[in-house]
Amino acid sequence: MLEPVESAYRPEMSRRYDQDFEAIFGGADRGDLEFFTSLAGLAEGPVCEVGAGTGRVLLPVAAAAAGASVVGVEPSSAMREVMLARVGGADPRVGARIAVRDGSFTDLPLADRSQALVYSAFRSFQHVLDSDGQLAGLRECLRVLRPGGTLAIDLFDPDYRLLHDTEPSVVARYRREDRAIVERWDARRVDRVSQRVDVDFRWVVRRGLGPVLEDVRAHYAIRYTFPHELLHLLARAGFPAVQLYGDYDRSPLGPTPRELVVVATAPG
Ligand SMILES: C[S@@+](CC[C@H](N)C(=O)[O-])C[C@H]1O[C@@H](n2cnc3c(N)ncnc32)[C@H](O)[C@@H]1O
């Protein structure tokens, strides 16, 4: 099942994505950039990011992928617009190697066996909302990978202590360029059978103690996947060699992983 991304990552979300991200993580790096750029540095050929969003990871990856063509595939037109602006502002020697394309995990606009590295950062894979779709998405990645090519994706580790419904709460507060204060509120509903989390967002914008200037709402859904479920899906999709790590530093999967980080190799 595919979430209608145009209604989730629509302009309200897309133009706030980078500001929210930087307010929540204290910058554009949530500890994942080194992992993805080092894979890109080793790739001997074209590189693709699936669900590339605003290009947060794509640009450093393109800089690291010496001379290779890099494509950012993204289903939301509003996110692609932000990504294109970012590519336009990049060093032209890097920007010239980057293409931005419409597509999704289950429909990659790429030729069979064309990519040396296919990766997905910050849980874009979790927007595929059922396991049939996830399996189809992994098979689609395998279709476009060269023999021996690398797939790298990340997911959050499903922590039962966090997987419950929540009341709205403030997850970020920051000052915009025009000095107005933005409060980002989240609330979530969890379905433990479909493993689906529906997140309602709200941005409340005020200047000082004055009246509310903007009150904007959005919603998206994600699916959580357990480590062994993921390994079974990767095996069924046809990846013979899979490493599953507990963090971007490739630490082993312990009892309390920070992240589920997959590095899989296409058959040679
Ligand atoms: C949390 S953002 C991550 C963006 C970027 N990779 C980053 O690290 O900042 C998730 C992205 O996945 C995209 N997305 C949603 N459904 C998707 C699908 N079925 N296939 C690929 N990407 C999808 C969204 O539009 C959004 O841009």
mmCIF file of C-alpha atoms and ligand atoms in Angstrom:
data_model
loop_
_atom_site.group_PDB
_atom_site.id
_atom_site.type_symbol
_atom_site.label_atom_id
_atom_site.label_comp_id
_atom_site.label_asym_id
_atom_site.label_seq_id
_atom_site.Cartn_x
_atom_site.Cartn_y
_atom_site.Cartn_z
ATOM 1 C CA MET A 1 0.000 0.000 0.000
ATOM 2 C CA LEU A 2 1.326 3.446 -0.867
ATOM 3 C CA GLU A 3 0.611 6.513 1.190
ATOM 4 C CA PRO A 4 -0.598 9.304 -1.098
ATOM 5 C CA VAL A 5 2.620 11.268 -0.611
ATOM 6 C CA GLU A 6 1.273 14.373 -2.264
ATOM 7 C CA SER A 7 -1.037 14.740 0.726
ATOM 8 C CA ALA A 8 1.654 13.932 3.308
ATOM 9 C CA TYR A 9 4.813 15.702 2.081
ATOM 10 C CA ARG A 10 2.877 18.609 0.628
ATOM 11 C CA PRO A 11 4.163 22.196 0.593
ATOM 12 C CA GLU A 12 3.272 22.899 4.267
ATOM 13 C CA MET A 13 5.587 20.069 5.284
ATOM 14 C CA SER A 14 8.227 20.441 2.586
ATOM 15 C CA ARG A 15 9.064 24.073 3.115
ATOM 16 C CA ARG A 16 9.431 23.478 6.871
ATOM 17 C CA TYR A 17 11.299 20.160 6.583
ATOM 18 C CA ASP A 18 14.855 21.494 6.785
ATOM 19 C CA GLN A 19 14.095 24.014 9.548
ATOM 20 C CA ASP A 20 12.281 21.394 11.641
ATOM 21 C CA PHE A 21 15.057 18.897 11.006
ATOM 22 C CA GLU A 22 17.773 21.321 12.089
ATOM 23 C CA ALA A 23 15.811 22.371 15.191
ATOM 24 C CA ILE A 24 15.288 18.735 16.231
ATOM 25 C CA PHE A 25 18.794 17.421 15.431
ATOM 26 C CA GLY A 26 20.844 20.608 15.951
ATOM 27 C CA GLY A 27 21.996 20.690 12.306
ATOM 28 C CA ALA A 28 21.629 18.891 8.987
ATOM 29 C CA ASP A 29 23.391 15.735 10.216
ATOM 30 C CA ARG A 30 21.621 13.219 12.442
ATOM 31 C CA GLY A 31 24.780 11.114 12.581
ATOM 32 C CA ASP A 32 24.052 9.462 9.220
ATOM 33 C CA LEU A 33 26.041 11.593 6.740
ATOM 34 C CA GLU A 34 29.426 9.942 7.294
ATOM 35 C CA PHE A 35 27.869 6.489 6.772
ATOM 36 C CA PHE A 36 26.211 7.352 3.451
ATOM 37 C CA THR A 37 29.075 9.499 2.104
ATOM 38 C CA SER A 38 31.633 6.784 2.846
ATOM 39 C CA LEU A 39 29.526 4.233 0.933
ATOM 40 C CA ALA A 40 29.299 6.709 -1.954
ATOM 41 C CA GLY A 41 33.081 7.168 -1.892
ATOM 42 C CA LEU A 42 33.499 3.411 -2.383
ATOM 43 C CA ALA A 43 30.850 3.038 -5.109
ATOM 44 C CA GLU A 44 32.328 2.497 -8.532
ATOM 45 C CA GLY A 45 29.452 3.821 -10.618
ATOM 46 C CA PRO A 46 26.066 5.555 -10.470
ATOM 47 C CA VAL A 47 24.380 6.227 -7.144
ATOM 48 C CA CYS A 48 20.666 6.569 -6.355
ATOM 49 C CA GLU A 49 18.899 7.827 -3.224
ATOM 50 C CA VAL A 50 15.284 6.656 -2.886
ATOM 51 C CA GLY A 51 13.059 9.101 -0.988
ATOM 52 C CA ALA A 52 15.727 11.811 -1.228
ATOM 53 C CA GLY A 53 13.428 14.479 0.241
ATOM 54 C CA THR A 54 15.016 17.932 0.193
ATOM 55 C CA GLY A 55 18.460 16.592 -0.771
ATOM 56 C CA ARG A 56 19.907 16.823 2.753
ATOM 57 C CA VAL A 57 21.999 13.657 2.203
ATOM 58 C CA LEU A 58 22.074 13.658 -1.606
ATOM 59 C CA LEU A 59 24.359 16.687 -1.926
ATOM 60 C CA PRO A 60 27.119 15.474 0.438
ATOM 61 C CA VAL A 61 26.822 12.046 -1.210
ATOM 62 C CA ALA A 62 27.268 13.568 -4.679
ATOM 63 C CA ALA A 63 30.346 15.455 -3.442
ATOM 64 C CA ALA A 64 31.781 12.169 -2.097
ATOM 65 C CA ALA A 65 30.905 10.043 -5.151
ATOM 66 C CA ALA A 66 33.862 11.250 -7.181
ATOM 67 C CA GLY A 67 32.729 11.801 -10.757
ATOM 68 C CA ALA A 68 29.698 9.495 -10.561
ATOM 69 C CA SER A 69 26.197 10.414 -11.633
ATOM 70 C CA VAL A 70 23.800 10.680 -8.700
ATOM 71 C CA VAL A 71 20.011 10.585 -8.864
ATOM 72 C CA GLY A 72 17.594 11.646 -6.142
ATOM 73 C CA VAL A 73 14.264 9.831 -6.557
ATOM 74 C CA GLU A 74 11.389 11.427 -4.654
ATOM 75 C CA PRO A 75 7.612 10.993 -5.016
ATOM 76 C CA SER A 76 6.527 14.333 -3.503
ATOM 77 C CA SER A 77 6.637 17.207 -5.997
ATOM 78 C CA ALA A 78 6.901 19.712 -3.124
ATOM 79 C CA MET A 79 9.987 17.944 -1.712
ATOM 80 C CA ARG A 80 11.501 17.696 -5.214
ATOM 81 C CA GLU A 81 11.095 21.444 -5.589
ATOM 82 C CA VAL A 82 13.129 22.111 -2.416
ATOM 83 C CA MET A 83 15.725 19.535 -3.532
ATOM 84 C CA LEU A 84 16.047 21.170 -6.970
ATOM 85 C CA ALA A 85 16.660 24.566 -5.336
ATOM 86 C CA ARG A 86 19.366 22.995 -3.167
ATOM 87 C CA VAL A 87 21.008 21.376 -6.212
ATOM 88 C CA GLY A 88 20.843 24.746 -8.008
ATOM 89 C CA GLY A 89 22.752 26.377 -5.125
ATOM 90 C CA ALA A 90 25.459 23.675 -5.008
ATOM 91 C CA ASP A 91 28.987 23.837 -6.394
ATOM 92 C CA PRO A 92 28.310 23.487 -10.157
ATOM 93 C CA ARG A 93 30.878 20.675 -10.437
ATOM 94 C CA VAL A 94 28.739 18.659 -8.010
ATOM 95 C CA GLY A 95 25.312 19.919 -9.121
ATOM 96 C CA ALA A 96 26.025 18.994 -12.751
ATOM 97 C CA ARG A 97 26.203 15.303 -11.781
ATOM 98 C CA ILE A 98 22.865 15.302 -9.900
ATOM 99 C CA ALA A 99 19.470 14.458 -11.409
ATOM 100 C CA VAL A 100 16.174 14.750 -9.520
ATOM 101 C CA ARG A 101 13.437 12.342 -10.610
ATOM 102 C CA ASP A 102 9.863 11.482 -9.694
ATOM 103 C CA GLY A 103 9.510 7.897 -8.442
ATOM 104 C CA SER A 104 9.185 5.722 -5.379
ATOM 105 C CA PHE A 105 10.464 2.504 -3.848
ATOM 106 C CA THR A 106 8.075 0.449 -5.950
ATOM 107 C CA ASP A 107 8.627 2.415 -9.165
ATOM 108 C CA LEU A 108 12.213 3.549 -9.756
ATOM 109 C CA PRO A 109 12.758 5.494 -13.007
ATOM 110 C CA LEU A 110 16.037 3.659 -13.650
ATOM 111 C CA ALA A 111 17.289 0.958 -16.017
ATOM 112 C CA ASP A 112 17.894 -2.617 -14.886
ATOM 113 C CA ARG A 113 21.365 -3.255 -13.406
ATOM 114 C CA SER A 114 22.387 0.399 -13.727
ATOM 115 C CA GLN A 115 23.348 1.480 -10.168
ATOM 116 C CA ALA A 116 26.442 0.721 -8.091
ATOM 117 C CA LEU A 117 24.786 2.009 -4.886
ATOM 118 C CA VAL A 118 21.109 2.404 -4.000
ATOM 119 C CA TYR A 119 20.486 3.906 -0.576
ATOM 120 C CA SER A 120 17.702 5.448 1.419
ATOM 121 C CA ALA A 121 18.229 7.792 4.379
ATOM 122 C CA PHE A 122 16.138 8.751 7.382
ATOM 123 C CA ARG A 123 13.540 6.045 7.117
ATOM 124 C CA SER A 124 11.972 6.821 3.745
ATOM 125 C CA PHE A 125 11.495 3.043 3.348
ATOM 126 C CA GLN A 126 9.065 3.128 6.278
ATOM 127 C CA HIS A 127 6.602 5.124 4.202
ATOM 128 C CA VAL A 128 5.843 1.896 2.319
ATOM 129 C CA LEU A 129 2.950 0.807 4.471
ATOM 130 C CA ASP A 130 2.663 -2.967 4.203
ATOM 131 C CA SER A 131 5.025 -5.894 3.886
ATOM 132 C CA ASP A 132 3.942 -6.769 0.307
ATOM 133 C CA GLY A 133 4.850 -3.214 -0.703
ATOM 134 C CA GLN A 134 8.134 -3.405 1.206
ATOM 135 C CA LEU A 135 9.007 -6.680 -0.538
ATOM 136 C CA ALA A 136 8.139 -5.140 -3.924
ATOM 137 C CA GLY A 137 10.288 -2.102 -3.031
ATOM 138 C CA LEU A 138 13.312 -4.241 -2.124
ATOM 139 C CA ARG A 139 12.890 -6.232 -5.370
ATOM 140 C CA GLU A 140 12.731 -2.964 -7.303
ATOM 141 C CA CYS A 141 16.016 -1.851 -5.690
ATOM 142 C CA LEU A 142 17.572 -5.180 -6.668
ATOM 143 C CA ARG A 143 16.319 -4.768 -10.254
ATOM 144 C CA VAL A 144 18.239 -1.493 -10.687
ATOM 145 C CA LEU A 145 21.415 -2.595 -8.864
ATOM 146 C CA ARG A 146 24.432 -3.789 -10.795
ATOM 147 C CA PRO A 147 25.610 -7.317 -9.929
ATOM 148 C CA GLY A 148 27.572 -6.965 -6.678
ATOM 149 C CA GLY A 149 26.066 -3.488 -6.070
ATOM 150 C CA THR A 150 25.162 -2.215 -2.604
ATOM 151 C CA LEU A 151 21.812 -1.448 -0.989
ATOM 152 C CA ALA A 152 21.864 0.644 2.214
ATOM 153 C CA ILE A 153 18.697 1.591 4.085
ATOM 154 C CA ASP A 154 17.827 2.685 7.604
ATOM 155 C CA LEU A 155 14.743 2.168 9.767
ATOM 156 C CA PHE A 156 13.995 3.007 13.360
ATOM 157 C CA ASP A 157 14.192 0.158 15.831
ATOM 158 C CA PRO A 158 10.658 -0.573 17.063
ATOM 159 C CA ASP A 159 10.892 0.078 20.808
ATOM 160 C CA TYR A 160 7.735 -1.162 22.528
ATOM 161 C CA ARG A 161 8.103 1.492 25.214
ATOM 162 C CA LEU A 162 7.549 4.180 22.570
ATOM 163 C CA LEU A 163 4.965 2.454 20.375
ATOM 164 C CA HIS A 164 1.760 3.738 21.892
ATOM 165 C CA ASP A 165 -0.692 6.526 21.164
ATOM 166 C CA THR A 166 0.432 9.949 22.363
ATOM 167 C CA GLU A 167 -1.306 13.218 23.074
ATOM 168 C CA PRO A 168 -0.034 16.212 21.080
ATOM 169 C CA SER A 169 3.283 17.518 22.444
ATOM 170 C CA VAL A 170 5.884 20.045 21.298
ATOM 171 C CA VAL A 171 8.825 18.312 19.569
ATOM 172 C CA ALA A 172 10.620 21.441 18.333
ATOM 173 C CA ARG A 173 10.542 25.174 18.949
ATOM 174 C CA TYR A 174 12.619 27.567 16.838
ATOM 175 C CA ARG A 175 12.843 31.150 15.625
ATOM 176 C CA ARG A 176 12.190 31.745 11.936
ATOM 177 C CA GLU A 177 14.186 34.197 9.807
ATOM 178 C CA ASP A 178 11.404 36.782 10.308
ATOM 179 C CA ARG A 179 11.878 36.274 14.102
ATOM 180 C CA ALA A 180 8.478 34.587 14.581
ATOM 181 C CA ILE A 181 8.530 31.547 16.908
ATOM 182 C CA VAL A 182 7.473 28.205 15.404
ATOM 183 C CA GLU A 183 6.204 25.404 17.638
ATOM 184 C CA ARG A 184 5.998 21.980 16.024
ATOM 185 C CA TRP A 185 3.505 19.622 17.719
ATOM 186 C CA ASP A 186 3.222 15.860 17.071
ATOM 187 C CA ALA A 187 0.654 13.271 18.130
ATOM 188 C CA ARG A 188 0.635 9.639 17.040
ATOM 189 C CA ARG A 189 -1.685 6.654 16.811
ATOM 190 C CA VAL A 190 -0.230 3.160 16.705
ATOM 191 C CA ASP A 191 -1.798 0.054 15.139
ATOM 192 C CA ARG A 192 0.148 -2.933 16.461
ATOM 193 C CA VAL A 193 -1.303 -5.377 13.916
ATOM 194 C CA SER A 194 -0.542 -3.479 10.717
ATOM 195 C CA GLN A 195 2.550 -1.966 12.447
ATOM 196 C CA ARG A 196 1.414 1.412 11.211
ATOM 197 C CA VAL A 197 1.975 4.708 13.014
ATOM 198 C CA ASP A 198 -0.146 7.679 11.978
ATOM 199 C CA VAL A 199 1.450 10.988 12.910
ATOM 200 C CA ASP A 200 -0.493 14.253 13.070
ATOM 201 C CA PHE A 201 1.666 17.364 12.831
ATOM 202 C CA ARG A 202 0.822 20.907 13.714
ATOM 203 C CA TRP A 203 2.860 24.093 13.368
ATOM 204 C CA VAL A 204 1.790 27.028 15.527
ATOM 205 C CA VAL A 205 3.523 30.307 14.675
ATOM 206 C CA ARG A 206 3.503 33.333 17.016
ATOM 207 C CA ARG A 207 5.428 36.546 17.401
ATOM 208 C CA GLY A 208 6.324 37.059 21.071
ATOM 209 C CA LEU A 209 3.207 36.764 23.211
ATOM 210 C CA GLY A 210 1.064 38.019 20.331
ATOM 211 C CA PRO A 211 -1.757 36.216 18.546
ATOM 212 C CA VAL A 212 -1.278 33.037 16.518
ATOM 213 C CA LEU A 213 -0.101 33.991 13.012
ATOM 214 C CA GLU A 214 -0.322 30.522 11.455
ATOM 215 C CA ASP A 215 -1.808 27.213 12.573
ATOM 216 C CA VAL A 216 -1.072 24.539 9.967
ATOM 217 C CA ARG A 217 -1.730 20.800 10.157
ATOM 218 C CA ALA A 218 -0.406 17.799 8.227
ATOM 219 C CA HIS A 219 -0.345 14.024 8.578
ATOM 220 C CA TYR A 220 1.735 11.069 7.483
ATOM 221 C CA ALA A 221 1.926 7.355 8.165
ATOM 222 C CA ILE A 222 4.905 5.056 8.562
ATOM 223 C CA ARG A 223 5.272 1.325 9.128
ATOM 224 C CA TYR A 224 7.679 -0.147 11.647
ATOM 225 C CA THR A 225 9.464 -3.405 10.882
ATOM 226 C CA PHE A 226 11.211 -5.767 13.277
ATOM 227 C CA PRO A 227 14.844 -6.808 12.693
ATOM 228 C CA HIS A 228 14.133 -10.446 11.827
ATOM 229 C CA GLU A 229 11.158 -9.499 9.669
ATOM 230 C CA LEU A 230 13.523 -7.241 7.735
ATOM 231 C CA LEU A 231 16.056 -10.044 7.282
ATOM 232 C CA HIS A 232 13.309 -12.347 5.951
ATOM 233 C CA LEU A 233 12.087 -9.661 3.548
ATOM 234 C CA LEU A 234 15.618 -9.077 2.229
ATOM 235 C CA ALA A 235 16.152 -12.812 1.729
ATOM 236 C CA ARG A 236 12.803 -13.163 -0.087
ATOM 237 C CA ALA A 237 13.671 -10.158 -2.257
ATOM 238 C CA GLY A 238 16.830 -11.974 -3.394
ATOM 239 C CA PHE A 239 19.675 -10.366 -1.430
ATOM 240 C CA PRO A 240 22.078 -13.194 -0.559
ATOM 241 C CA ALA A 241 24.401 -11.171 1.701
ATOM 242 C CA VAL A 242 22.966 -8.856 4.329
ATOM 243 C CA GLN A 243 24.539 -7.018 7.260
ATOM 244 C CA LEU A 244 22.200 -5.541 9.848
ATOM 245 C CA TYR A 245 23.774 -2.996 12.208
ATOM 246 C CA GLY A 246 22.523 -1.176 15.295
ATOM 247 C CA ASP A 247 23.798 2.245 14.268
ATOM 248 C CA TYR A 248 25.465 4.209 11.476
ATOM 249 C CA ASP A 249 28.901 3.421 12.938
ATOM 250 C CA ARG A 250 28.177 -0.234 12.014
ATOM 251 C CA SER A 251 28.040 -1.316 15.623
ATOM 252 C CA PRO A 252 26.478 -4.755 16.087
ATOM 253 C CA LEU A 253 22.773 -5.134 16.621
ATOM 254 C CA GLY A 254 22.580 -5.228 20.424
ATOM 255 C CA PRO A 255 19.485 -5.415 22.624
ATOM 256 C CA THR A 256 18.812 -1.666 22.314
ATOM 257 C CA PRO A 257 19.795 -0.558 18.801
ATOM 258 C CA ARG A 258 19.688 3.150 17.982
ATOM 259 C CA GLU A 259 18.697 2.481 14.385
ATOM 260 C CA LEU A 260 18.333 -0.540 12.089
ATOM 261 C CA VAL A 261 20.958 -0.037 9.387
ATOM 262 C CA VAL A 262 20.998 -2.500 6.477
ATOM 263 C CA VAL A 263 23.864 -3.022 4.054
ATOM 264 C CA ALA A 264 23.017 -5.704 1.478
ATOM 265 C CA THR A 265 24.833 -6.872 -1.624
ATOM 266 C CA ALA A 266 23.179 -7.777 -4.923
ATOM 267 C CA PRO A 267 24.118 -11.208 -6.299
ATOM 268 C CA GLY A 268 27.403 -10.984 -8.238
HETATM 269 C C1 LIG B 1 11.794 11.553 6.439
HETATM 270 S S1 LIG B 1 11.911 12.029 4.761
HETATM 271 C C2 LIG B 1 13.627 11.660 4.430
HETATM 272 C C3 LIG B 1 14.195 12.569 3.374
HETATM 273 C C4 LIG B 1 15.707 12.449 3.144
HETATM 274 N N1 LIG B 1 16.077 11.116 2.741
HETATM 275 C C5 LIG B 1 16.504 12.838 4.377
HETATM 276 O O1 LIG B 1 17.256 11.999 4.884
HETATM 277 O O2 LIG B 1 16.387 13.980 4.816
HETATM 278 C C6 LIG B 1 11.051 10.729 3.937
HETATM 279 C C7 LIG B 1 10.904 10.941 2.452
HETATM 280 O O3 LIG B 1 10.388 9.728 1.880
HETATM 281 C C8 LIG B 1 9.513 10.085 0.833
HETATM 282 N N2 LIG B 1 8.615 8.960 0.526
HETATM 283 C C9 LIG B 1 7.343 8.758 0.949
HETATM 284 N N3 LIG B 1 6.842 7.625 0.423
HETATM 285 C C10 LIG B 1 7.822 7.086 -0.343
HETATM 286 C C11 LIG B 1 7.921 5.922 -1.164
HETATM 287 N N4 LIG B 1 6.903 5.062 -1.290
HETATM 288 N N5 LIG B 1 9.074 5.704 -1.828
HETATM 289 C C12 LIG B 1 10.112 6.563 -1.700
HETATM 290 N N6 LIG B 1 10.080 7.673 -0.938
HETATM 291 C C13 LIG B 1 8.962 7.936 -0.269
HETATM 292 C C14 LIG B 1 8.797 11.320 1.353
HETATM 293 O O4 LIG B 1 8.160 12.054 0.323
HETATM 294 C C15 LIG B 1 9.940 12.056 2.049
HETATM 295 O O5 LIG B 1 10.577 12.959 1.195
#
